Amino acid sequence: TLHVMGTGQRGGVGAALAPHVVLATGGFGQVFGQTTNPYVSTGDGVALAMRAGADIADLEFVQFHPTVMWLGPLAQGQQPLVSEAVRGEGAFLRDIGGERFMEAEHPMADLAPRDVVAKAIMRRMRASESGHVWLDGRHLGADLWISRFPTILDSCRSRGIDPVTDLIPVAPAQHYVSGGVRTDHWGRASIPGLYACGEVACTGVHGANRLASNSLLEGLVFAGRIGEVLARSEAVVREPVRGRDEAGLLPHSVRRTMQQTMDEHVGVLRSRASLEAAENELWSLADTAGARPSTEDWETTNIHALACVLARHALLREETRGSHWREDFPERDDARWQTRLVTSIDENGALHTRTEPIGGPT
């Protein structure tokens, strides 16, 4: 059953009964304040599936792009990405004091892997108590910027920064999530009749960290596979799945506070102390529930639900693997953690997280 929401309607304006429901609602980048994702990327599909009782997996694996234009500590919505190709052409990073630092971090210096660069930037920002570092491409010249990076050039100039003559303020920001609604390799979720494709889905094909451009797998390959399944499926309308009761909606006014909590405690560098602080702050926000239904309040409530699961998964996984980095557990631990974390909600609305061996449904 798919409920269609209208402003001011708690239960929706009506329900559409269907033998199959396909979720293709994208990721949940707006869980974080610093993100390359659009303002509407609020994880509604993942939250909907979770409330219906579907399995949600791998939320701890969040990919952060190292060089996103820093628009200030209060920036919200989609923030412009400065491609790694700019560093490939010879641009390099400087800390807030102007010193180059990547040469001491990795043999490939500024061309090091994305994860290495993001962690190095965050450590340098923390040490200098600054909100960003600098990307220096001034020596590339105007002709190269115009011919190779016209979109980035226009984006910078529209914000008062000219990369030909100015340093670009950059910082890591959330870019992609490998987790979501757990599906098999045909897009089928754990609830019969429910399917997911694109970033809302967690097919397992990315493992703990997505390779560049491979998000097309879930958007194209699995959409096609779901189509194949539906074409040969009978249109049997099942008994509607009952959604888990909600205690109330969170007001949109807490959204920024929640995002700041996630940026500070559940970002690139994580530890038990930071993750426990995040959990405490997130659960304290639940006391503000009771808002009148609106689209923004539903989105805020969905963000909160996913933030809680993400923080819980990140706290439980006591290792560093892929895009999940624990400062207190800096090594990968295959003996304990070559498993997936899967969360679901029971009929009483309680969250339950379990481990499952790598592999799962195909």
CSV table of N, CA and C in Angstrom, one decimal, residues 23 79 112 135 140 166 174 176 201 229 257 276 331 333 338 345:
chain,number,residue,atom,x,y,z
A,23,LEU,N,10.6,1.4,-5.3
A,23,LEU,CA,11.2,2.6,-4.8
A,23,LEU,C,12.4,3.0,-5.6
A,79,GLN,N,25.7,21.4,-2.2
A,79,GLN,CA,27.0,22.2,-2.3
A,79,GLN,C,27.8,21.8,-3.5
A,112,ALA,N,46.4,11.2,-4.2
A,112,ALA,CA,46.1,10.0,-3.4
A,112,ALA,C,44.6,9.6,-3.5
A,135,LEU,N,42.1,24.9,-2.1
A,135,LEU,CA,42.5,24.2,-3.3
A,135,LEU,C,43.2,25.3,-4.2
A,140,LEU,N,47.3,27.0,-13.0
A,140,LEU,CA,46.8,26.3,-14.2
A,140,LEU,C,46.5,27.2,-15.3
A,166,ASP,N,42.2,33.2,-7.4
A,166,ASP,CA,41.9,33.0,-6.0
A,166,ASP,C,42.1,31.5,-5.6
A,174,GLN,N,29.5,14.9,2.4
A,174,GLN,CA,28.8,13.6,2.0
A,174,GLN,C,28.5,13.6,0.6
A,176,TYR,N,27.8,10.1,-1.3
A,176,TYR,CA,27.0,8.9,-1.7
A,176,TYR,C,26.9,8.0,-0.5
A,201,ALA,N,18.5,1.8,-2.8
A,201,ALA,CA,18.7,0.4,-2.6
A,201,ALA,C,20.1,0.1,-2.1
A,229,VAL,N,11.6,-8.8,-13.8
A,229,VAL,CA,10.8,-9.6,-12.8
A,229,VAL,C,9.3,-9.2,-12.8
A,257,THR,N,20.0,21.5,13.4
A,257,THR,CA,20.7,21.0,14.6
A,257,THR,C,21.1,19.5,14.4
A,276,GLU,N,28.8,8.0,20.3
A,276,GLU,CA,27.9,8.0,21.5
A,276,GLU,C,27.3,9.4,21.7
A,331,GLU,N,42.2,-0.3,11.9
A,331,GLU,CA,42.5,-1.4,11.0
A,331,GLU,C,41.2,-2.2,10.6
A,333,ASP,N,39.1,-5.6,10.3
A,333,ASP,CA,39.1,-6.7,11.1
A,333,ASP,C,38.1,-7.8,10.5
A,338,GLN,N,33.7,-9.2,8.9
A,338,GLN,CA,33.3,-9.5,7.5
A,338,GLN,C,31.9,-9.9,7.4
A,345,ILE,N,12.5,-2.7,11.9
A,345,ILE,CA,11.6,-2.3,13.0
A,345,ILE,C,10.6,-3.3,13.2
